[in-house]
XYZ file of C-alpha atoms in Angstrom:
368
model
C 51.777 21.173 36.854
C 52.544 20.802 33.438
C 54.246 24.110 33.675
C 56.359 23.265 36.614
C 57.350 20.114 35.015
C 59.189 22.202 31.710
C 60.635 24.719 33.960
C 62.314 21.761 35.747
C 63.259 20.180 32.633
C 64.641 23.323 31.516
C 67.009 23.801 35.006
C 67.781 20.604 34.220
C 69.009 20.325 30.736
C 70.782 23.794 31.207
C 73.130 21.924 33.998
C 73.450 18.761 32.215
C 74.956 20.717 29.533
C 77.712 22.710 31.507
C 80.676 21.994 30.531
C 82.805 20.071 33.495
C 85.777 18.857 31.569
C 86.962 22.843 32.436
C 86.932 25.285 34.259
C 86.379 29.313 33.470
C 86.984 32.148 35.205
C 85.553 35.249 34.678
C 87.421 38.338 35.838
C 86.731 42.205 36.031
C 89.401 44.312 37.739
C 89.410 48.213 38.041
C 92.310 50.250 36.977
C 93.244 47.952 34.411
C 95.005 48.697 31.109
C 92.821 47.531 28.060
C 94.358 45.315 26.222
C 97.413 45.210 28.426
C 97.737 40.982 29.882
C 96.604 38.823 32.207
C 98.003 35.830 32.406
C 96.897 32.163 34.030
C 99.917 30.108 36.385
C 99.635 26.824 37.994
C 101.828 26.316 40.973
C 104.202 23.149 41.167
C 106.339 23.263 43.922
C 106.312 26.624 44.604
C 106.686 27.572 41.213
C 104.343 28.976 38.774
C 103.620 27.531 35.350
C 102.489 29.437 32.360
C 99.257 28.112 31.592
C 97.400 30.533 29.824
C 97.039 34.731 28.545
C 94.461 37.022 27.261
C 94.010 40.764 27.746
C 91.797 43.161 28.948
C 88.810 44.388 27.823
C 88.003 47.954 27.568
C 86.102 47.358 30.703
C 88.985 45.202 32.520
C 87.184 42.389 31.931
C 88.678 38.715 30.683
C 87.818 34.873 30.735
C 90.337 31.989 30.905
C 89.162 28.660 30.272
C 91.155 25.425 31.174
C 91.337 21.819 32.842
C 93.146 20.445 35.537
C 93.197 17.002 36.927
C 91.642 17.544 40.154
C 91.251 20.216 42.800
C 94.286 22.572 42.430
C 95.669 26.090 42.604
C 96.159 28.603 40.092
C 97.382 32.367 40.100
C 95.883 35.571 37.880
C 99.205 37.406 37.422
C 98.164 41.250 35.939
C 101.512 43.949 36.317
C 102.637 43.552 39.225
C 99.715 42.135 41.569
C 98.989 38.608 41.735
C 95.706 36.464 43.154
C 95.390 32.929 44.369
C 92.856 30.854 42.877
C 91.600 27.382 43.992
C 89.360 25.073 41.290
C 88.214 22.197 40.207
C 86.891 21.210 36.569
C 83.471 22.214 36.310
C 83.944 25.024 38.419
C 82.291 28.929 37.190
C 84.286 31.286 38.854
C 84.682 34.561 39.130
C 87.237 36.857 40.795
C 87.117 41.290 41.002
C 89.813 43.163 41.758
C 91.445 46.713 41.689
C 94.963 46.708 40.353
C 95.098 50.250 42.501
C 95.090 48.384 45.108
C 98.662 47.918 47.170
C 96.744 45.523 49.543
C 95.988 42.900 46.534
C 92.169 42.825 48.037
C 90.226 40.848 45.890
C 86.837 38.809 45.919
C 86.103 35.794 44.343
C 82.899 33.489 44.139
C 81.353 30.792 42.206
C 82.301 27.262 43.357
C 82.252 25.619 47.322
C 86.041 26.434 47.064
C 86.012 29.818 45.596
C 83.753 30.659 48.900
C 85.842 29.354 51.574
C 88.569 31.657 49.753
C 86.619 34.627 50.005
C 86.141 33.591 53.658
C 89.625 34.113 54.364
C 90.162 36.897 52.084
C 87.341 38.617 54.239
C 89.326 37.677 57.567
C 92.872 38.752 55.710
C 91.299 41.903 54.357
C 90.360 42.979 57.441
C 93.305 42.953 59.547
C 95.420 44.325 56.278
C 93.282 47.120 56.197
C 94.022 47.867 60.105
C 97.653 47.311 59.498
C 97.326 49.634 56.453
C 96.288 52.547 58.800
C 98.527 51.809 61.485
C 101.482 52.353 58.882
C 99.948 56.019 57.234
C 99.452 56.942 61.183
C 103.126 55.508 61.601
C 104.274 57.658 58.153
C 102.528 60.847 59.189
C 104.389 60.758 62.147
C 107.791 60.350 61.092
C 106.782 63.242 58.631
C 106.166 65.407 61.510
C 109.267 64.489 63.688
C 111.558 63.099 61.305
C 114.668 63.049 63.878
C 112.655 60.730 66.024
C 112.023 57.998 63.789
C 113.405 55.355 66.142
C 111.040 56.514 68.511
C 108.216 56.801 66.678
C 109.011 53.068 65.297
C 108.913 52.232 69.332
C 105.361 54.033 69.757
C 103.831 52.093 66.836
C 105.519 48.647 67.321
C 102.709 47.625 69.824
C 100.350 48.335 67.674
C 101.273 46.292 64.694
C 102.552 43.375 66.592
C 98.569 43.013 67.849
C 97.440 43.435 64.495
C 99.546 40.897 63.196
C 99.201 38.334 65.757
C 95.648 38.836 65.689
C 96.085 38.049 61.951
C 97.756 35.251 62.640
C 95.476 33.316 65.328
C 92.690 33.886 62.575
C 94.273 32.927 59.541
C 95.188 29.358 62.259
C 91.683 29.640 62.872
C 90.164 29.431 59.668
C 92.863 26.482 58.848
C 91.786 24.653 61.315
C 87.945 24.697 60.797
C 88.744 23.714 57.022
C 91.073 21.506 57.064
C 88.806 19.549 54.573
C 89.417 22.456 52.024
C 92.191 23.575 50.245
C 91.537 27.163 51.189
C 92.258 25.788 54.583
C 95.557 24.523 53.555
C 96.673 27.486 51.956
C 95.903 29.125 55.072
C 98.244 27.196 57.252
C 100.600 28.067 54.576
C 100.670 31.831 55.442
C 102.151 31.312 58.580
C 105.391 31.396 59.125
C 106.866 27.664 59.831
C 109.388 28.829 62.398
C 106.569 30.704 64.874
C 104.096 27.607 64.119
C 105.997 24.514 63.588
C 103.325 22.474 65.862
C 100.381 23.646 64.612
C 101.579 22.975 61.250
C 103.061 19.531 61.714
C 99.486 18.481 63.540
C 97.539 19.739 60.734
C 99.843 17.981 58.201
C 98.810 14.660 60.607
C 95.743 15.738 60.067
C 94.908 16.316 56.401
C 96.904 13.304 55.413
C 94.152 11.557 54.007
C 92.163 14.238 52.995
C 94.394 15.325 49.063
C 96.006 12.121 48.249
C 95.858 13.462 44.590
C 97.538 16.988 45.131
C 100.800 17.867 44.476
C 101.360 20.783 47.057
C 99.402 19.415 49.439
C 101.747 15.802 49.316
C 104.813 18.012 49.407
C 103.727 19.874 52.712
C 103.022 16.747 54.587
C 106.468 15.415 53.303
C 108.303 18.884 54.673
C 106.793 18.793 57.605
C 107.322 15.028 58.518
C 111.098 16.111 58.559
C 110.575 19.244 60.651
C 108.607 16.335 63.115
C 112.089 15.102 63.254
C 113.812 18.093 64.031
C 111.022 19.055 66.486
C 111.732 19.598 70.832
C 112.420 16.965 71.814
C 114.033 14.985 68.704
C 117.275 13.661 68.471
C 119.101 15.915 66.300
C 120.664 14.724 63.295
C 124.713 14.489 63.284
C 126.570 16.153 60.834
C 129.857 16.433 59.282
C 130.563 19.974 58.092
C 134.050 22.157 56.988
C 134.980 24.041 59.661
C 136.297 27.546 58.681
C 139.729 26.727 58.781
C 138.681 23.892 56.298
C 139.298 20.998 58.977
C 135.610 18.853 59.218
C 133.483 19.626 62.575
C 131.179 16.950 63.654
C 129.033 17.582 65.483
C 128.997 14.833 67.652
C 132.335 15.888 68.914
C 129.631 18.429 71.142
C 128.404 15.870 73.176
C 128.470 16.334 76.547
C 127.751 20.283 76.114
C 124.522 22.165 75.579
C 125.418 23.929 72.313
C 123.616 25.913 70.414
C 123.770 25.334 66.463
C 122.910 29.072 64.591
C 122.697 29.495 60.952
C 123.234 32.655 60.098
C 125.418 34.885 57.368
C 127.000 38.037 56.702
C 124.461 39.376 54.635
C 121.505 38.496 56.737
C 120.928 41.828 58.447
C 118.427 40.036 61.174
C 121.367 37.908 62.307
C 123.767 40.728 62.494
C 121.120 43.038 64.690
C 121.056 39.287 67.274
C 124.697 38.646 67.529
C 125.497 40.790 70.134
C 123.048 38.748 72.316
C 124.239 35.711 71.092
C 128.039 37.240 72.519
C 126.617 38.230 75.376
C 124.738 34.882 76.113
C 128.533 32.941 75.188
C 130.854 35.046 77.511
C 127.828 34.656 80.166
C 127.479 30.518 80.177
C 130.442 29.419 78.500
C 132.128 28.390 81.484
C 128.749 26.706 82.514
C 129.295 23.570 80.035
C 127.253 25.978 77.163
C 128.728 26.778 73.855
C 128.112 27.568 69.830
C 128.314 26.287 66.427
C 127.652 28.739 63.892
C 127.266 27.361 60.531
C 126.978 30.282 57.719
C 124.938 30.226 54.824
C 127.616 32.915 53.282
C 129.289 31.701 49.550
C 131.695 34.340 49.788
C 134.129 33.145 52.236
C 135.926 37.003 53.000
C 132.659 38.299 54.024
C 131.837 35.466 55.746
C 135.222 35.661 58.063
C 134.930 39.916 58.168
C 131.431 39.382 59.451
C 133.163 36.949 62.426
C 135.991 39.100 62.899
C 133.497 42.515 63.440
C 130.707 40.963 65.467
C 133.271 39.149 67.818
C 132.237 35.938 66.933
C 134.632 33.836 69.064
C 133.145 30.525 68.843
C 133.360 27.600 66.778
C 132.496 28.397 62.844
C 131.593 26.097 59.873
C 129.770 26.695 56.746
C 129.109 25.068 53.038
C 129.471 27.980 51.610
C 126.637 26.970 49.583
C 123.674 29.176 50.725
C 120.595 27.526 51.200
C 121.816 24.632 49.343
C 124.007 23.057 51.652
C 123.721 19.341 52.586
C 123.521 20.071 56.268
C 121.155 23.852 56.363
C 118.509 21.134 53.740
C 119.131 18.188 56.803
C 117.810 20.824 58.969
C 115.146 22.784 56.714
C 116.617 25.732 57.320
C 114.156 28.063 55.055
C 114.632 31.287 56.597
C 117.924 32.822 58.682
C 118.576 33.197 61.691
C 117.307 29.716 63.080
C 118.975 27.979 66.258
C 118.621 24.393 67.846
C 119.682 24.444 71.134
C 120.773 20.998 72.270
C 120.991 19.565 75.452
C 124.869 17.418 76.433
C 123.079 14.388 75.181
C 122.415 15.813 71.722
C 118.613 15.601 72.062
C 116.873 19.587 70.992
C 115.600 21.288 73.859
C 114.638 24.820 72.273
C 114.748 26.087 68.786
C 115.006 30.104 67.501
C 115.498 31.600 71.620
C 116.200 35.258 70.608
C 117.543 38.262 72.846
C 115.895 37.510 76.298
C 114.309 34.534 75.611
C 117.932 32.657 75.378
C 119.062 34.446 78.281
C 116.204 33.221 80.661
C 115.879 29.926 79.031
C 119.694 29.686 79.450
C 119.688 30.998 83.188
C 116.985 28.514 84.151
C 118.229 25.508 82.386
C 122.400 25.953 83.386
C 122.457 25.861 87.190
């Protein structure tokens, strides 16, 4: 018993004597450079913060060693390939890697956070892998039959898109089941806002109370409060805006129409590649009470107006010229281009981002 009793004492002392003002993190990556760096971010509002450097060992190993005021996240930045870290003070973590690696797959462990990381890494590693050999299947292809790469794009689209949906429900998945962690709320961060908008504003309701003290996490629930606003069903916010022969466009003044508001620019090759349907769905309904605003995120004003002129954009146009900056595309959270709000006569949005066939049905069923 006696014997017992020192072990115990021995556990003990050895844990009361960890250090929890920090945290460390131990790293070993393959393929590393010795003595090349690696350095240690924090993220603020989507930007990352020079914390810390070291360099490589002659086995690719290194430590970093800091404190943070609560739970946060923190990036290992080594060439060109980055990895998320979440940790606490007190934390012992430690994170592998191969810098060979084009898929960024890495493994880390240590701490109840660290885990639930891995988790999703595991899930995410998984479906990038399957995506990886759908593309060198896709590549060898092309290399085969090189004047059918259209075609061979057309074969292989099916494939991906059930890859990366599947990636998608289980990256939701895994958000959902943890929405006490942080790893859980980066999750719901790798989706993409304008294909998940609901599931992200409910989790935001959701977590509310859950990270009072964390920076990213208050910032989400702030963004996403707004995109509530801007949700179906929402009034949607009026606007003044400089038309593009300078004279102001409110858009108020489209009251009484169902108009559909597109942000868009020259440069945005994705918009370019939909405004023929977006022509094809004006000449088609706008004698049916249906019509456009298109407000461009363009700051060169000749492009802008070539870009009109060639795509035969004969509806009305307005713009900031201000890229993403603009007082009206930040009313409306515009993050990403194209976006649409379509808006029924009474100003209230009915439909946002119909693309192609999906704005000709909706269109068709809803303007009888």
């Amino acid at each position: 018993m006696k014997k017992l009793g020192y072990l115990l004492l021995i556990c003990f002392a050895f844990t009361a004597c960890k250090d929890k003002s920090k945290f460390t993190i131990n790293g070993e990556f393959k393929n590393a450079t010795p003595q090349s760096k690696v350095y240690l971010y924090g993220l603020q509002k989507d930007n990352a913060l020079p914390l810390d450097s070291t360099v490589f060992s002659e086995k690719g190993e290194f430590k970093f060693s800091h404190s943070t005021p609560g739970v946060d996240f923190f990036r290992i930045s080594a060439g060109n390939s980055e990895y998320m870290i979440i940790a606490k003070n007190g934390d012992d973590i430690k994170i592998a890697a191969d810098l060979a690696d084009k898929n960024l797959g890495y493994t880390v462990s240590g701490a109840m956070e660290a885990d639930k990381l891995q988790e999703l890494n595991t899930v995410k590693n998984q479906y990038m892998a399957k995506l990886s050999a759908i593309q060198t299947q896709f590549e060898d292809a092309v290399a085969t039959q090189p004047d059918k790469r259209e075609a061979v794009m057309e074969q292989f689209k099916p494939k991906y898109i059930e890859e990366i949906n599947g990636l998608n429900k289980a990256v939701l998945k895994f958000a959902q089941e943890n929405s006490n962690s942080l790893a859980g709320f980066y999750a719901i961060n790798l989706l993409n806002p304008a294909e998940f908008e609901k599931e992200m504003v409910e989790y935001s309701d959701k977590i509310k109370s859950n990270f009072n003290d964390n920076p990213s996490v208050t910032e989400f629930i702030t963004k996403m409060s707004k995109l509530k606003s801007l949700s179906v069903g929402q009034q949607a916010p009026d606007f003044t805006i400089a038309g593009i022969d300078g004279k102001p466009v409110k858009l108020s003044d489209f009251k009484g129409k169902y108009v559909l508001i597109d942000f868009w620019a020259s440069w945005c090759r994705p918009c370019r590649i939909e405004n023929p349907n977006l022509v094809k769905a004006y000449n088609t309904f706008k004698d049916k009470n249906f019509t456009i605003l298109g407000i461009s995120l363009d700051k060169d004003a000749s492009a802008w107006k070539n870009a009109i002129a060639a795509d035969h954009l004969t509806w009305t146009h307005a713009g900031e010229l201000k890229d993403f900056d603009g007082p009206v595309v930040r009313m409306y959270e515009v993050e990403a281009i194209p976006t649409s709000f379509l808006l029924d006569p009474n100003g209230k949005i009915i439909a946002k981002n119909l693309r192609g066939e999906e704005l000709d049905a909706f269109l068709n069923k809803t303007l009888k």
